[in-house]
CSV table of C-alpha atoms in Angstrom, one decimal:
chain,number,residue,atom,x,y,z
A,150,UNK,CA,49.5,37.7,34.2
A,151,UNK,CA,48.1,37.4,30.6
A,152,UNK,CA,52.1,37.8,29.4
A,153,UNK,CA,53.3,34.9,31.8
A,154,UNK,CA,50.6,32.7,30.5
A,155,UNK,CA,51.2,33.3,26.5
A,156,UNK,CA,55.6,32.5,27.7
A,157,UNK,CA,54.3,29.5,29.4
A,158,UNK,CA,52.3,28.5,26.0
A,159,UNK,CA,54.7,29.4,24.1
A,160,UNK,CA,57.2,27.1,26.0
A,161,UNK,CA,54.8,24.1,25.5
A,162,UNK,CA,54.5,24.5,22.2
A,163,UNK,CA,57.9,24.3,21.8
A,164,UNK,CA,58.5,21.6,24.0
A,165,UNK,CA,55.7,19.7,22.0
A,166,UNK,CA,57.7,20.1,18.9
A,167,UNK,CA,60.7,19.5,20.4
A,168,UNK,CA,59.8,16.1,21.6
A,169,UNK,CA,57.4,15.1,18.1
A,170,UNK,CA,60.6,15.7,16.3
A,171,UNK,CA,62.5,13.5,18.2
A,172,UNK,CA,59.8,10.5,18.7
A,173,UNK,CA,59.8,10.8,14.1
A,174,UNK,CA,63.3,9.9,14.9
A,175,UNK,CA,62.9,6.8,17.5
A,176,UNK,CA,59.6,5.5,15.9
A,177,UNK,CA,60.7,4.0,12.9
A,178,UNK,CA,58.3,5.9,10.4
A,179,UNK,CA,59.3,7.7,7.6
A,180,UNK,CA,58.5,11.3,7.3
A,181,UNK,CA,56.0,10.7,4.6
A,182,UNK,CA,53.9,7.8,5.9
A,183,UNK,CA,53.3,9.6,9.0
A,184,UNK,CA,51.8,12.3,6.8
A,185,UNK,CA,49.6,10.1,5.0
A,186,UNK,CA,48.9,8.8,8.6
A,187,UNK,CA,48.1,12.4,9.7
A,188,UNK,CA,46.2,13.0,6.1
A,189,UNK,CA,43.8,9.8,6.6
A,190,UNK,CA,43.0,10.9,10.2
A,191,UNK,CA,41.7,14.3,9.1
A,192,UNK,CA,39.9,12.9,5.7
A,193,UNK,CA,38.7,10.2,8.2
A,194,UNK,CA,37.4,13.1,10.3
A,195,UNK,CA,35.9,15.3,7.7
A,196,UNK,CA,34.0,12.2,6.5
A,197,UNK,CA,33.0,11.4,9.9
A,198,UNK,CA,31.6,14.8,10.6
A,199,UNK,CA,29.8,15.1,7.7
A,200,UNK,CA,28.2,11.9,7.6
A,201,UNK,CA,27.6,12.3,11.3
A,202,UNK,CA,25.4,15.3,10.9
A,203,UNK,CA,23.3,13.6,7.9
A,204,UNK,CA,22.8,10.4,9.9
A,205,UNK,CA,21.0,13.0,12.4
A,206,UNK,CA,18.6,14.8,10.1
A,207,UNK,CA,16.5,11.8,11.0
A,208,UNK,CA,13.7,10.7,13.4
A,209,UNK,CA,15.2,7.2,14.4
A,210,UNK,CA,17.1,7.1,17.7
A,211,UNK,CA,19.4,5.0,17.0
A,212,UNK,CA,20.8,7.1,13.8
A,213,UNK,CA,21.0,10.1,15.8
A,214,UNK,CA,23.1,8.2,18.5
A,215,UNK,CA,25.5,7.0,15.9
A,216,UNK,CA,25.3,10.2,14.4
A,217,UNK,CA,26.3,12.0,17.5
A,218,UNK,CA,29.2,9.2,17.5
A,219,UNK,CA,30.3,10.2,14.4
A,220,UNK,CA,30.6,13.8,15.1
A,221,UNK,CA,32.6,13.2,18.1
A,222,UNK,CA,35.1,10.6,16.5
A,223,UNK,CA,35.3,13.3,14.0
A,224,UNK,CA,36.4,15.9,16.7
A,225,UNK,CA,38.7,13.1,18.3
A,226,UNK,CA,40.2,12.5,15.3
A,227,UNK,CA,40.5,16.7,14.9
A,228,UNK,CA,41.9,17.4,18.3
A,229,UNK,CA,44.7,14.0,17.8
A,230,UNK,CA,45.8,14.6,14.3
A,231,UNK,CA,45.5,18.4,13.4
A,232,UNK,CA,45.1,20.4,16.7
A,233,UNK,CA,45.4,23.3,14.3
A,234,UNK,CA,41.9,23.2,13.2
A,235,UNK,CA,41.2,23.5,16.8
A,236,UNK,CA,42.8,26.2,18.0
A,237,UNK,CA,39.8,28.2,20.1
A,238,UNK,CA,39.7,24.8,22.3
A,239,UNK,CA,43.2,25.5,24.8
A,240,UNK,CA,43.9,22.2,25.7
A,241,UNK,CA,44.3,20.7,21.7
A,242,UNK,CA,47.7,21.0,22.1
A,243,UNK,CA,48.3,18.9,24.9
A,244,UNK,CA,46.0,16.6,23.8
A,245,UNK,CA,47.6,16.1,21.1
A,246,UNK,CA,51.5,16.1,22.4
A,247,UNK,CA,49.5,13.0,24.4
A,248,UNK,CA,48.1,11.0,21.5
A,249,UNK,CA,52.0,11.5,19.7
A,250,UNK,CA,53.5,9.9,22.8
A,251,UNK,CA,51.2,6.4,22.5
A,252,UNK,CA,52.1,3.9,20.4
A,253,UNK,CA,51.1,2.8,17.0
A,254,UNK,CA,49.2,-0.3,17.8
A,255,UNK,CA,47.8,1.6,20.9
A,256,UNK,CA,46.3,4.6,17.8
A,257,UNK,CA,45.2,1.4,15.8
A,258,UNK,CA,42.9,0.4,18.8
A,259,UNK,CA,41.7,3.6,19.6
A,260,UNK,CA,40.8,4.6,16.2
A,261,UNK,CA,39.4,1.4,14.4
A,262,UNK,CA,37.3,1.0,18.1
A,263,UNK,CA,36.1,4.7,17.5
A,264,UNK,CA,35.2,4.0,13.5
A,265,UNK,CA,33.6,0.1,14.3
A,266,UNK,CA,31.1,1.2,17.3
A,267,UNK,CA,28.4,3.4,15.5
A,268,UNK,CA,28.8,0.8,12.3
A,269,UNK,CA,27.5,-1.6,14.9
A,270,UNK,CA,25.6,1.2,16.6
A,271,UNK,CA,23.6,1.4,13.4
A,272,UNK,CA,24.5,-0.5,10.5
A,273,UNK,CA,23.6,2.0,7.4
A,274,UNK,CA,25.5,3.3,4.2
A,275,UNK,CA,26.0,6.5,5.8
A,276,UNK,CA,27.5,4.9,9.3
A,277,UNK,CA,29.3,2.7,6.9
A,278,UNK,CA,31.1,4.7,4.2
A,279,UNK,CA,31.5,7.8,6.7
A,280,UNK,CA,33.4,5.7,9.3
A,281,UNK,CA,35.6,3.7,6.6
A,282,UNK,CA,38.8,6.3,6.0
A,283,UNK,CA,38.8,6.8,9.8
A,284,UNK,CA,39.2,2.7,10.0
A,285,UNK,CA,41.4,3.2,7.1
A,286,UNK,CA,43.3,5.7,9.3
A,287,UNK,CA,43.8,3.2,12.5
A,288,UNK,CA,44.9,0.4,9.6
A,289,UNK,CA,47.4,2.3,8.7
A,290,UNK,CA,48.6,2.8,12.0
A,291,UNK,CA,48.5,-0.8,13.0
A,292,UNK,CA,50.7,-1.3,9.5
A,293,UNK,CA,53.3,1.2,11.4
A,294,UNK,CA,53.4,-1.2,14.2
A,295,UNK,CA,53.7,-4.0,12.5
A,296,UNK,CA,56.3,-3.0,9.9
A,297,UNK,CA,58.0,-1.7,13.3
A,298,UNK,CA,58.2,-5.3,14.3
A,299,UNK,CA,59.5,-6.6,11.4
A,300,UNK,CA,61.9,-4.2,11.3
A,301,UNK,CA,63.0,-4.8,14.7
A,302,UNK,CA,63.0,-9.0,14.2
A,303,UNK,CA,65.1,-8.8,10.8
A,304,UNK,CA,67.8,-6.3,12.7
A,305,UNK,CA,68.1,-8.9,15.4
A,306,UNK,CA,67.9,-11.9,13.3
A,307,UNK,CA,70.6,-10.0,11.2
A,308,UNK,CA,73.0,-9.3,14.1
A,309,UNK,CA,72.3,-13.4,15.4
A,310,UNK,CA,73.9,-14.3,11.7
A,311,UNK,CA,76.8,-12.1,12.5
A,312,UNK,CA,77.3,-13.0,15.5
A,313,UNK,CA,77.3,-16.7,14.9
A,314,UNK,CA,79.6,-16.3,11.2
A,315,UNK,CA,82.7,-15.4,13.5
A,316,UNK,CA,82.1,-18.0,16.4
A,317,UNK,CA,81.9,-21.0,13.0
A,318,UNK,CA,84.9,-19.3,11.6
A,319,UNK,CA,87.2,-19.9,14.3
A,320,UNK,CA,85.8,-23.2,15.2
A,321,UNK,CA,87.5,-23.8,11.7
């Protein structure tokens, strides 16, 4: 039984590189600004964790509830972007095959909404500065999705030119 359940992980894990090599192809990122994508949500969840537990060495209430925010952004942002650093938790994987498959804009939500609520939780430098690369990290997502756009309107204004040049030639 313990052999049938490491194949079937094994397949998964295939399966879930399989298919995040194929999405770098369809989504329109280049290899290394999904990195740097990848990079800013671990930095944004080392600064979160950290930041976290020293906004809870306090007495306030409302410190240690943003606090406690932070800590679990930073785990979030852990399981999503580097599932590696969470390998005694068995569903990281899945979880993150699941956060690969949304899109960019749907990341940029997630993420800046994660960073903004214990800012507004508790407005402090600590809440602050510790949130700020994991907003950074949702930016930079919601520049993904954007530049996808664009990419996507120039190609089709691009094939409307072409398509008109020949239809004005031979009106000629």
């Amino acid at each position: 039984m313990l052999n049938s359940e490491a194949t079937r992980a094994e397949a998964e894990s295939e399966n879930v590189a399989v298919s995040a090599s194929e999405q770098g192809d369809a989504d329109g990122m280049t290899w290394w600004y999904r990195w740097l994508c990848r990079l800013a949500g671990v930095l944004g969840g080392v600064s979160c964790a950290i930041a976290g537990v020293w906004n809870c060495v306090t007495i306030d209430p409302l410190n240690i509830a943003a606090g406690v925010w932070m800590v679990l952004n930073a785990f979030v942002l852990f399981l999503c972007e580097a599932p590696f650093c969470c390998q005694f938790i068995e569903f990281a994987n899945a979880v993150s095959a699941r956060a690969d498959k949304l899109r960019h804009w749907q990341k940029a939500v997630f993420y800046c909404g994660m960073a903004m609520f214990p800012v507004f939780l508790r407005f402090s430098f600590t809440t602050l500065f510790g949130n700020g690369i994991a907003f950074a990290s949702g930016v930079l997502y919601g520049l993904a999705s954007l530049g996808k756009k664009l990419k996507d309107r120039k190609m089709a204004d691009d094939e409307k030119l072409a398509g008109t040049l020949p239809n004005e030639v031979a009106m000629q």
